[in-house]
Amino acid sequence: MAQGIFFFVVGPSGAGKDSLIEGARAHLEEAGRYVFARRTITRSAGAPGEDHHGVTEAQFRALVNAGEFLITWEAHGLSYGLSIDLLTALSNGRNVIANGSRKMIRELAGLVPRLIVVEVTASVDVLAARILARGRETALQARARVMRQVEPLPVDIETIRVSNDGALEQGISRFIHALANATERLRLRRVPLSTGLERVAYLPMHSAFLSAADYLGSSKVDLLAEGKSLSVQIHGMDAAALLASDEIGLSEEAFAHWGVAEGAEIALRRTPSPASRQALMQKVQGQELGEAEYEMLLRDIIEGRYTDGEISAFLVSATRSLSDAEVVALAKVRTRFTPVMHWDRPIVVDKHSMGGVPGSRITLLVVPIVAAHGMAMPKTSSRAITSAAGTADAMESVARVDLTAEQVQRCVEQAGACIAWNGRLNHSAVDDVMNAITRPLGIDSNRWSVASILSKKLTAGSTHVVVDLPYGPRTKLKTQAQARELGDLFERVGAGLGLTVVAFATDGSRPIGRGIGPALEVRDVRAVLANDPQAPRDLRDKAIFFAGQILAWDPAVGSVEVGRQLAEKLLTNGQANAAFERIIDAQGRKVPVLPGPLTYSVRASVEGWVSELDGWRIGEIARRAGAPADKSAGIDLMVGQGDQVQEGQCLYLIHGANAADLDSASVLARMSNGVTITPLL
């Protein structure tokens, strides 16, 4: 025999829980399917209110000691208890309805076979009016009582909501209807219809158990069975041959994905939960949300319970109004959707750059410098989205980067560090959903980005993080003031997360290094590590600056100045170069990708001096040549900003391995090559 459901009724004072329960008793108790729990309370049995078993405090304690209660709680100076006998009713297949306290939900969920919370609600004005009608409180007291903060309902426990802000008969009808929907089960059937990526369930239009029309629309519904849930879009079906009146059908793809046996009993739950939808609406209206609300919202968004339009509205609002506390809350919540790496070290360091500067591959220098000193740096990096190379793209030209968490652990043990792709490590399911909407709409938010970035540092197990914030005409941050403001936010939010974060505004007005594209950038890195006199000085200097900041976190180093001196020493004596080779071996050495054999020379049209290098345009040309997918493709800069050039002198070489891509890049360069030359007077 299937066990019954425990309906735990909660709601604020004045919501009318007792009235709804008594109204339902009159309609349902005689049939014998429901048991209406009679609470034991430490007040006299003749007191106004619900029908209860009144006892003294001493009698209540004696019942507790005798094990007579399933649960007990304290409220308003009274003790409440529900009988242990209710478990027997549940085991006999009867459903229990009990008036309770929301603070006991979690405990009760662990004691009964299936718990459904019934939240009875009403507007603030209705609640206050009902409390006033009792004649026990003033208008001010009643208002204060209904406005007080209440503990949010657990997001992982099935909840149904009943509005009771109208006539009592209407509220009772809603309450009974909610109970019926929860108790009537449908049998699962596989429907021979294909819906592609969309997960669809079908309800018979003339069901004897529920109204299919109640579930149609854009909102999704959760199916519950065998401890599993599946979020689906509901469609109606009027075909008795395919779907009986007591069945629910699943499309071929949804059935295969869920893995629940055909014929299983299915329960339906509307999604998102009322509490989740209320949180979303509050954010859309610009209100501040807390950690629990963001966890509930992001989980529903990831699991497909909101439409793209609803997510877009939420994101647009979130880009406009996120407090520091909300950024901290978002970062904490995001870590719960990604595995966290743990390290048995007091200091684990990391570096992040907001990017936008072509050729600035300083991470491939900072990591081996830090590793050469003996500090742990499990660096996880992204691939390029709009640039000619990301850190992972560049590293992949010499080593494997698609590492598992276990392989990262091994690399750090062997080499002190790694430079891995974050796609297999702290890849964010939240970003998958959000980016699919934000990128086409052009939605961007520095505050949202800070939460995303620092959550990934937390999941990587970092304790100390340095942040590079380039600013310039073509970067994300246009001015030094914007970069400094964002740096302050990084540091404040980092402190709120228990991280040590320092951020620096850096000049992003021009490319750094000579190479732009994976193989060419690694060539520059190797030149710096090998102390080649022709190595790009700007790349070396910036790497030493950031490595010095990180090394200063070692108590044995003590200061940033000493840290910089140490970083330069580790480069000069070859220890950083040796550390880089150890990291490559630990990750899995590959035959190095060399710059593409096909080249096109972009030359100066006039004599003069280089007044501007447009890194964004030059990077675009590198991408047209095939970077970063073609790791040999890119641009080799032959001049720097401020250099004097002759007419016909080579400004840069475009490298590639595909003639068609190279031709396309050369056409783009002839239209506008990204190098501004001011003629000599």
XYZ file of C-alpha atoms in Angstrom:
681
model
C 0.000 0.000 0.000
C 1.295 3.458 -0.909
C 2.010 5.627 2.112
C 0.029 8.796 2.696
C 1.132 12.399 2.364
C 1.745 14.681 5.328
C 0.305 18.135 4.507
C 1.953 20.655 6.830
C -0.042 23.896 6.748
C 1.903 27.087 7.474
C 1.261 30.785 7.030
C 1.306 34.109 8.877
C -1.121 35.171 11.581
C -4.407 36.178 9.996
C -3.976 33.967 6.922
C -6.887 31.788 8.077
C -5.183 28.397 8.359
C -7.569 27.114 11.024
C -10.618 28.217 9.026
C -9.418 26.475 5.858
C -8.531 23.291 7.740
C -11.926 23.189 9.441
C -13.686 23.860 6.129
C -11.758 21.033 4.479
C -12.567 18.728 7.410
C -16.282 19.180 6.786
C -15.864 18.115 3.160
C -13.167 15.433 3.394
C -13.037 13.740 6.801
C -16.043 11.466 6.308
C -14.499 9.750 3.257
C -11.682 8.429 5.457
C -8.787 9.367 3.164
C -7.661 12.280 5.355
C -6.719 12.570 9.023
C -6.968 16.051 10.535
C -4.329 16.251 13.253
C -5.413 17.567 16.658
C -2.558 19.466 18.236
C -1.591 19.270 21.882
C -1.045 22.808 23.246
C -0.166 24.151 26.687
C -3.329 26.213 27.012
C -6.770 25.309 28.299
C -9.001 23.282 25.990
C -11.765 25.865 26.309
C -9.633 28.748 25.009
C -10.839 30.376 21.761
C -9.332 29.134 18.513
C -8.796 25.665 17.089
C -10.017 22.426 18.624
C -6.957 21.199 20.470
C -5.901 18.993 23.363
C -5.101 21.364 26.234
C -2.467 20.364 28.803
C -0.291 21.961 31.441
C 3.455 22.453 30.980
C 4.136 19.531 33.317
C 1.762 17.259 31.401
C 3.346 18.311 28.107
C 6.850 17.446 29.389
C 5.586 14.080 30.586
C 4.186 13.326 27.112
C 7.502 14.331 25.563
C 9.411 12.000 27.891
C 7.002 9.179 27.077
C 7.678 9.549 23.329
C 4.098 10.508 22.513
C 4.978 13.221 20.015
C 6.172 13.113 16.427
C 7.427 16.710 16.683
C 7.147 19.570 19.161
C 7.891 23.304 18.982
C 7.574 26.540 20.923
C 5.676 29.627 19.730
C 4.076 32.687 21.377
C 4.981 31.389 24.845
C 3.206 28.046 24.283
C 4.343 24.484 23.577
C 2.865 22.582 20.613
C 2.986 18.899 19.744
C 1.749 16.488 17.064
C 1.055 12.868 18.009
C 3.363 10.015 17.015
C 0.200 8.109 16.002
C 0.092 10.145 12.805
C 2.850 7.895 11.422
C 0.459 4.945 11.672
C -2.163 6.817 9.661
C 0.448 7.569 6.976
C 1.583 3.941 6.800
C -2.069 2.946 6.268
C -2.207 5.175 3.194
C -4.159 8.021 4.787
C -3.161 11.657 4.240
C -2.516 13.843 7.290
C -3.338 17.548 7.490
C -1.725 19.477 10.345
C -1.386 23.122 11.279
C 2.302 23.769 11.975
C 5.295 26.054 12.251
C 7.567 26.746 9.291
C 10.649 26.397 11.498
C 9.798 22.680 11.906
C 9.574 21.883 8.176
C 13.117 20.568 7.789
C 12.866 18.314 10.848
C 9.460 16.953 9.861
C 10.650 16.198 6.322
C 13.093 13.698 7.783
C 10.385 11.936 9.799
C 7.584 11.297 7.295
C 7.580 9.422 3.954
C 6.403 12.412 1.912
C 5.942 15.963 3.111
C 4.095 18.692 1.251
C 4.079 22.176 2.730
C 0.845 24.100 2.184
C 1.560 27.813 2.522
C -1.604 29.829 3.150
C -1.198 33.471 2.125
C -3.109 36.728 2.037
C -2.248 40.358 1.367
C -0.748 42.500 4.143
C -3.942 44.562 4.447
C -6.146 41.466 4.778
C -3.826 39.950 7.398
C -3.834 43.129 9.475
C -7.630 43.456 9.269
C -8.163 39.865 10.452
C -5.766 40.292 13.379
C -7.513 43.522 14.386
C -10.903 41.781 14.256
C -9.763 39.474 17.060
C -9.663 42.528 19.356
C -6.431 41.522 21.063
C -3.976 43.947 19.379
C -3.827 47.597 18.336
C -3.642 48.650 14.681
C 0.073 49.437 15.086
C 0.754 46.062 16.689
C -1.195 44.245 13.987
C 0.714 46.047 11.245
C 4.063 45.294 12.880
C 3.128 41.634 13.223
C 2.302 41.120 9.551
C 5.381 43.052 8.360
C 7.900 41.057 10.378
C 10.409 38.945 8.496
C 9.685 35.223 8.402
C 11.998 32.321 7.767
C 11.973 31.419 4.035
C 10.571 28.028 3.063
C 13.150 25.359 2.115
C 13.627 25.361 -1.658
C 14.062 21.570 -1.895
C 10.782 20.561 -0.207
C 7.566 20.314 -2.215
C 5.379 23.340 -1.549
C 1.939 24.420 -2.732
C 0.496 27.852 -2.119
C -3.128 28.708 -1.355
C -4.339 32.297 -1.478
C -6.975 33.086 1.155
C -7.593 36.798 0.713
C -11.253 36.606 -0.403
C -14.439 34.956 0.831
C -13.939 31.973 3.165
C -15.831 29.624 0.827
C -13.474 30.529 -1.998
C -10.414 29.912 0.194
C -11.750 26.504 1.316
C -12.400 25.544 -2.308
C -8.835 26.486 -3.269
C -7.452 24.562 -0.306
C -9.375 21.381 -1.166
C -8.452 21.684 -4.831
C -4.754 21.964 -3.905
C -4.970 18.829 -1.752
C -6.710 16.914 -4.529
C -4.108 17.909 -7.116
C -1.326 16.734 -4.827
C -2.889 13.388 -3.947
C -4.141 12.307 -7.343
C -1.338 10.500 -9.176
C -1.013 9.872 -12.887
C 0.669 6.896 -14.538
C 3.623 7.594 -16.816
C 3.334 6.724 -20.494
C 5.832 7.095 -23.320
C 4.293 9.006 -26.220
C 5.719 8.359 -29.725
C 6.336 12.027 -30.471
C 9.734 13.700 -30.936
C 10.260 17.224 -29.566
C 14.016 17.666 -30.026
C 15.745 19.487 -27.178
C 12.465 20.653 -25.652
C 11.206 18.379 -22.867
C 7.448 18.031 -23.229
C 4.800 16.223 -21.190
C 1.232 15.628 -22.352
C -1.941 15.752 -20.252
C -5.238 14.322 -21.499
C -7.640 17.178 -22.196
C -10.510 15.281 -20.520
C -8.694 13.844 -17.515
C -10.774 12.471 -14.667
C -8.083 13.521 -12.206
C -7.125 17.104 -13.042
C -7.747 19.925 -15.455
C -5.112 20.022 -18.193
C -6.026 23.647 -18.870
C -4.694 24.567 -15.415
C -1.177 23.540 -16.490
C -1.015 24.910 -20.034
C 0.968 28.058 -20.751
C 4.577 29.249 -20.765
C 5.377 28.234 -17.168
C 6.947 24.848 -16.640
C 5.886 21.982 -14.360
C 7.972 19.543 -12.338
C 7.195 15.835 -12.594
C 8.098 13.883 -9.449
C 8.710 10.124 -9.242
C 11.164 7.654 -7.709
C 13.069 10.450 -5.999
C 13.680 12.195 -9.325
C 12.244 15.367 -10.820
C 11.948 16.588 -14.395
C 11.017 20.097 -15.497
C 8.757 20.011 -18.560
C 6.496 22.118 -20.720
C 2.908 20.840 -20.606
C 0.946 20.281 -23.809
C -2.616 19.050 -24.068
C -3.544 15.865 -25.943
C -6.972 14.703 -27.066
C -6.143 11.205 -28.291
C -7.422 8.381 -26.084
C -5.434 5.829 -28.083
C -2.193 7.520 -27.053
C -3.099 8.731 -23.560
C -5.714 7.486 -21.114
C -7.519 9.816 -18.712
C -5.332 8.711 -15.759
C -2.012 8.993 -17.617
C 0.613 11.594 -18.310
C 2.737 11.233 -21.434
C 6.360 12.110 -22.081
C 7.913 12.838 -25.465
C 10.585 10.409 -26.666
C 13.486 12.684 -25.671
C 12.059 13.566 -22.254
C 11.303 9.911 -21.473
C 14.821 8.799 -22.437
C 16.414 11.628 -20.426
C 14.423 11.048 -17.218
C 14.874 7.294 -16.987
C 11.701 6.622 -14.955
C 9.887 3.379 -15.821
C 6.700 3.494 -17.857
C 3.681 2.978 -15.591
C 5.294 4.727 -12.591
C 3.108 6.992 -10.449
C 3.773 10.652 -11.192
C 3.051 13.739 -9.108
C 2.936 17.233 -10.603
C 4.343 20.386 -9.059
C 4.016 23.780 -10.617
C 7.342 25.516 -11.171
C 8.896 27.797 -10.293
C 7.744 27.724 -6.694
C 5.709 30.734 -5.532
C 8.626 31.810 -3.346
C 11.007 31.631 -6.311
C 8.701 33.603 -8.572
C 8.196 36.191 -5.836
C 11.988 36.566 -5.525
C 12.302 37.050 -9.269
C 9.611 39.717 -9.277
C 11.253 41.491 -6.357
C 14.537 41.654 -8.275
C 12.801 42.835 -11.434
C 11.334 45.645 -9.308
C 14.847 46.541 -8.119
C 14.652 45.122 -4.593
C 17.629 43.545 -2.828
C 17.680 39.756 -2.468
C 19.485 37.508 -0.012
C 21.601 34.389 -0.409
C 18.730 31.914 0.040
C 16.635 33.727 -2.547
C 19.457 33.768 -5.094
C 20.110 30.066 -4.585
C 16.445 29.305 -5.181
C 16.328 31.568 -8.252
C 19.548 30.350 -9.884
C 18.617 26.705 -9.327
C 15.254 27.247 -11.016
C 16.913 29.123 -13.880
C 19.539 26.405 -14.431
C 16.940 23.648 -14.322
C 14.844 25.374 -16.971
C 11.904 26.465 -14.853
C 11.809 30.009 -16.223
C 11.230 31.207 -19.757
C 13.927 33.170 -21.607
C 11.793 36.287 -21.286
C 11.616 35.957 -17.505
C 15.361 35.329 -17.270
C 16.047 38.346 -19.476
C 13.932 40.580 -17.229
C 15.782 39.280 -14.175
C 19.210 39.833 -15.761
C 18.410 43.323 -16.999
C 17.394 44.300 -13.474
C 20.417 42.567 -11.936
C 22.760 44.572 -14.176
C 21.217 47.772 -12.843
C 20.939 47.085 -9.135
C 23.242 44.732 -7.276
C 24.493 45.792 -3.856
C 27.856 44.637 -2.522
C 26.022 42.197 -0.255
C 24.184 40.779 -3.261
C 27.435 40.308 -5.207
C 28.847 38.367 -2.237
C 25.646 36.318 -1.993
C 25.702 35.539 -5.726
C 29.343 34.450 -5.589
C 28.638 32.115 -2.652
C 25.567 30.647 -4.326
C 27.362 30.075 -7.636
C 29.958 27.871 -5.912
C 27.169 25.437 -4.958
C 26.656 24.549 -8.609
C 30.318 23.632 -9.237
C 32.656 21.083 -7.573
C 35.161 22.720 -5.217
C 38.855 21.811 -5.159
C 40.540 21.570 -1.773
C 44.242 22.056 -1.031
C 46.192 21.214 2.085
C 48.065 24.517 1.964
C 47.610 27.756 3.925
C 48.080 29.920 0.803
C 46.819 29.057 -2.689
C 47.242 31.882 -5.187
C 45.562 32.916 -8.419
C 45.563 35.733 -10.944
C 42.775 37.092 -13.097
C 42.695 39.653 -15.888
C 39.646 41.397 -17.294
C 41.430 41.119 -20.658
C 41.037 43.163 -23.780
C 44.772 43.685 -24.411
C 46.134 41.676 -27.358
C 49.318 39.731 -26.686
C 49.258 40.245 -22.912
C 50.029 36.631 -22.073
C 51.593 37.374 -18.704
C 49.880 34.446 -16.938
C 52.224 32.027 -18.728
C 55.094 33.911 -17.078
C 53.596 34.641 -13.652
C 52.613 31.020 -12.986
C 56.088 29.487 -13.507
C 57.747 32.319 -11.545
C 55.443 31.646 -8.591
C 55.847 27.868 -8.956
C 59.638 28.249 -9.009
C 59.386 29.864 -5.576
C 57.289 26.964 -4.278
C 53.853 28.572 -3.894
C 50.798 26.629 -5.124
C 49.058 28.142 -8.145
C 46.383 25.904 -9.721
C 45.518 28.365 -12.487
C 42.334 27.759 -14.458
C 41.744 29.908 -17.519
C 39.247 30.434 -20.289
C 39.482 30.161 -24.027
C 39.082 33.205 -26.236
C 35.581 34.484 -26.907
C 36.249 37.611 -28.970
C 40.059 37.867 -28.885
C 42.772 36.125 -30.905
C 43.829 33.943 -27.959
C 42.863 33.108 -24.404
C 45.318 31.831 -21.822
C 44.070 28.259 -22.315
C 44.404 28.592 -26.110
C 48.024 29.733 -25.813
C 48.989 27.037 -23.303
C 47.328 24.406 -25.475
C 49.887 25.077 -28.209
C 52.497 23.348 -26.016
C 50.578 21.213 -23.484
C 47.249 19.602 -22.644
C 44.846 21.932 -20.895
C 41.619 19.867 -20.690
C 42.498 18.487 -17.257
C 40.274 16.852 -14.671
C 40.336 17.919 -11.023
C 42.436 14.837 -10.198
C 44.943 15.732 -12.928
C 45.165 19.315 -11.652
C 45.891 17.930 -8.174
C 48.660 15.759 -9.585
C 50.152 18.642 -11.609
C 50.334 20.893 -8.560
C 51.958 18.103 -6.538
C 54.548 17.497 -9.277
C 55.181 20.995 -10.606
C 53.674 23.374 -8.048
C 51.204 24.794 -10.535
C 49.167 24.282 -13.669
C 47.632 26.373 -16.448
C 44.438 24.481 -17.272
C 41.238 25.166 -19.163
C 38.370 25.893 -16.778
C 35.819 24.113 -18.962
C 36.321 20.773 -17.200
C 37.045 22.202 -13.766
C 35.067 25.205 -12.563
C 32.926 25.626 -15.621
C 29.704 27.292 -14.518
C 26.288 25.903 -15.398
C 24.961 29.312 -14.391
C 27.070 30.983 -17.097
C 25.848 28.529 -19.733
C 22.272 29.668 -19.237
C 23.018 33.333 -18.617
C 25.463 33.817 -21.505
C 22.993 32.339 -23.978
C 20.735 35.289 -23.164
C 23.113 38.118 -22.231
C 25.414 37.928 -25.256
C 22.756 38.273 -27.978
C 21.110 41.084 -25.996
C 24.390 42.833 -25.220
C 23.661 42.732 -21.484
C 26.779 43.297 -19.391
C 27.419 44.032 -15.741
C 30.709 44.464 -13.927
C 29.052 43.516 -10.656
C 27.653 40.312 -12.117
C 31.119 39.565 -13.557
C 32.792 40.037 -10.172
C 30.453 37.461 -8.619
C 31.172 35.036 -11.462
C 34.947 35.510 -11.389
C 35.387 35.268 -7.627
C 33.068 32.257 -7.383
C 35.449 30.454 -9.761
C 38.394 31.405 -7.579
C 36.565 29.923 -4.603
C 35.826 26.669 -6.441
C 39.486 26.469 -7.510
C 40.401 26.523 -3.812
C 42.218 29.875 -3.975
C 42.893 31.941 -0.871
C 44.727 34.910 -2.444
C 43.929 36.527 -5.816
C 45.521 39.355 -7.771
C 43.379 41.050 -10.435
C 44.613 42.891 -13.528
C 42.185 45.584 -14.750
C 43.387 47.008 -18.086
C 41.756 50.267 -19.151
C 41.812 52.004 -22.501
C 39.724 53.053 -25.508
C 39.253 49.475 -26.764
C 39.057 47.598 -23.469
C 36.009 46.843 -21.342
C 37.084 49.531 -18.867
C 37.520 52.838 -20.661
C 39.142 54.965 -17.954
C 41.505 54.557 -15.053
C 38.749 55.740 -12.705
C 36.440 52.936 -13.906
C 39.216 50.400 -13.389
C 39.954 51.639 -9.883
C 36.267 51.590 -8.966
C 35.964 47.985 -10.160
C 39.158 47.100 -8.316
C 37.670 48.405 -5.076
C 34.608 46.224 -5.681
C 36.767 43.139 -6.270
C 38.590 43.763 -3.007
C 35.416 44.403 -0.975
C 33.606 41.356 -2.329
C 36.731 39.227 -1.909
C 36.860 40.200 1.763
C 33.198 39.259 2.099
C 34.012 35.818 0.707
C 37.026 35.296 2.944
C 39.504 35.829 0.083
C 42.505 38.149 0.027
C 42.111 40.122 -3.200
C 44.230 42.972 -4.554
C 43.388 44.662 -7.855
C 45.417 46.960 -10.090
C 44.391 49.336 -12.881
C 46.853 48.897 -15.768
C 47.389 50.600 -19.112
C 45.483 48.696 -21.787
C 45.788 51.254 -24.575
C 48.212 49.184 -26.671
C 49.195 45.542 -27.278
C 51.756 43.962 -24.955
C 54.455 41.814 -26.469
C 54.919 41.218 -30.178
C 52.829 38.128 -30.864
C 49.046 38.090 -31.129
C 47.679 34.543 -31.455
C 48.430 31.337 -29.492
C 51.738 30.175 -31.008
C 53.131 33.689 -31.410
C 52.272 34.624 -27.829
C 53.949 31.482 -26.498
C 56.993 32.343 -28.592
C 57.203 35.663 -26.716
C 56.752 33.900 -23.373
C 59.579 31.477 -24.122
C 61.809 34.374 -25.167
C 61.240 36.095 -21.809
C 61.835 32.864 -19.884
C 65.046 32.255 -21.842
C 66.277 35.820 -21.157
C 66.515 36.466 -24.887
C 67.753 40.071 -25.431
C 65.049 40.469 -28.115
C 62.239 39.395 -25.758
C 59.430 41.965 -25.359
C 60.395 44.169 -22.449
C 56.833 45.291 -21.694
C 55.686 41.664 -21.323
C 58.570 40.900 -18.956
C 58.033 43.998 -16.826
C 54.306 43.423 -16.376
C 54.856 39.766 -15.458
C 57.447 40.736 -12.833
C 55.067 43.324 -11.377
C 52.234 40.825 -10.854
C 54.475 37.950 -9.802
C 56.029 40.259 -7.193
C 52.590 41.050 -5.771
C 51.855 37.338 -5.396
C 55.248 36.402 -3.938
C 54.799 39.106 -1.293
C 51.983 37.032 0.220
C 54.607 34.520 1.362
C 55.449 35.592 4.924
C 59.078 34.659 4.224
C 59.199 37.260 1.427
C 57.501 39.969 3.411
C 57.096 42.888 1.003
C 56.126 43.692 -2.566
C 59.526 45.205 -3.310
C 61.301 42.048 -2.180
C 58.743 40.048 -4.138
C 59.583 41.910 -7.343
C 63.297 41.430 -6.813
C 62.701 37.725 -6.240
C 60.537 37.432 -9.374
C 63.272 39.043 -11.475
C 65.882 36.748 -9.970
C 63.809 33.624 -10.698
C 63.512 34.749 -14.305
C 67.148 35.675 -14.700
C 68.620 32.494 -13.187
C 66.424 30.203 -15.295
C 64.391 28.717 -12.433
C 61.148 30.069 -13.867
C 61.982 28.558 -17.265
C 62.635 25.183 -15.626
C 59.341 25.462 -13.725
C 57.479 26.152 -16.986
C 58.919 22.998 -18.528
C 57.914 20.968 -15.454
C 54.358 22.309 -15.723
C 54.222 21.344 -19.414
C 55.445 17.827 -18.626
C 52.992 17.424 -15.755
C 50.049 18.510 -17.901
C 51.129 16.488 -20.924
C 53.681 17.865 -23.371
C 52.634 18.363 -26.984
C 54.668 19.035 -30.095
C 54.849 22.863 -30.017
C 52.744 24.684 -32.573
C 54.906 27.050 -34.605
C 53.772 30.288 -36.246
C 51.957 29.591 -39.505
C 54.200 29.179 -42.568
C 52.047 31.432 -44.766
C 52.596 35.147 -44.210
C 51.420 38.503 -45.453
C 53.387 41.676 -44.752
C 51.512 44.832 -43.779
C 53.659 47.840 -44.626
C 53.717 51.553 -43.827
C 52.184 53.754 -46.503
C 54.047 56.864 -45.341
C 57.099 57.852 -43.354
C 56.367 58.995 -39.823
C 55.946 57.778 -36.257
C 53.491 55.234 -34.839
C 51.017 57.291 -32.831
C 48.522 54.480 -32.117
C 48.257 50.695 -32.255
C 44.596 49.681 -32.303
C 44.812 46.334 -30.548
C 41.132 45.600 -31.135
C 41.502 45.977 -34.923
C 44.778 44.065 -35.018
C 43.220 41.278 -32.970
C 40.285 41.180 -35.388
C 42.718 40.693 -38.289
C 44.446 37.889 -36.342
C 41.098 36.169 -35.863
C 40.335 36.523 -39.573
C 43.627 34.732 -40.233
C 42.316 31.774 -38.213
C 43.257 32.427 -34.567
C 42.569 31.034 -32.037
C 41.145 27.863 -33.638
C 44.262 27.731 -35.812
C 46.909 28.085 -33.127
C 49.586 28.898 -35.693
C 47.655 31.920 -36.962
C 48.106 35.451 -35.709
C 50.093 38.645 -36.020
C 53.769 39.360 -35.358
C 54.218 43.064 -34.568
C 57.386 44.597 -35.939
C 56.856 48.094 -34.502
C 55.683 49.588 -31.265
C 53.830 52.726 -30.346
C 56.157 55.726 -30.642
C 58.507 54.053 -33.140
C 59.623 55.947 -36.223
C 58.980 54.103 -39.507
C 59.921 54.504 -43.148
C 57.530 54.259 -46.061
C 57.262 50.586 -47.081
C 58.615 49.319 -43.746
C 56.917 46.166 -42.370
C 54.536 47.050 -39.571
C 53.507 43.468 -38.863
C 53.365 40.017 -40.417
C 50.094 38.090 -40.597
C 50.710 34.338 -40.074
C 48.401 31.507 -41.017
C 48.178 27.940 -42.252
C 45.201 28.383 -44.571
C 45.603 30.454 -47.749
C 41.940 31.472 -47.890
C 41.979 32.700 -44.278
C 45.217 34.589 -44.891
C 43.752 36.274 -47.976
C 40.687 37.287 -45.971
C 42.886 38.758 -43.225
C 44.986 40.664 -45.753
C 41.860 42.216 -47.282
C 40.770 43.350 -43.819
C 44.229 44.811 -43.167
C 44.205 46.720 -46.455
C 40.881 48.282 -45.476
C 42.250 49.382 -42.075
C 45.418 47.923 -40.594
C 45.063 49.264 -37.031
C 48.330 51.222 -37.099
C 48.073 55.021 -37.088
C 51.158 56.757 -38.507
C 51.596 60.472 -38.029
C 53.748 61.867 -40.854
C 56.950 63.638 -39.936
C 56.816 67.431 -40.292
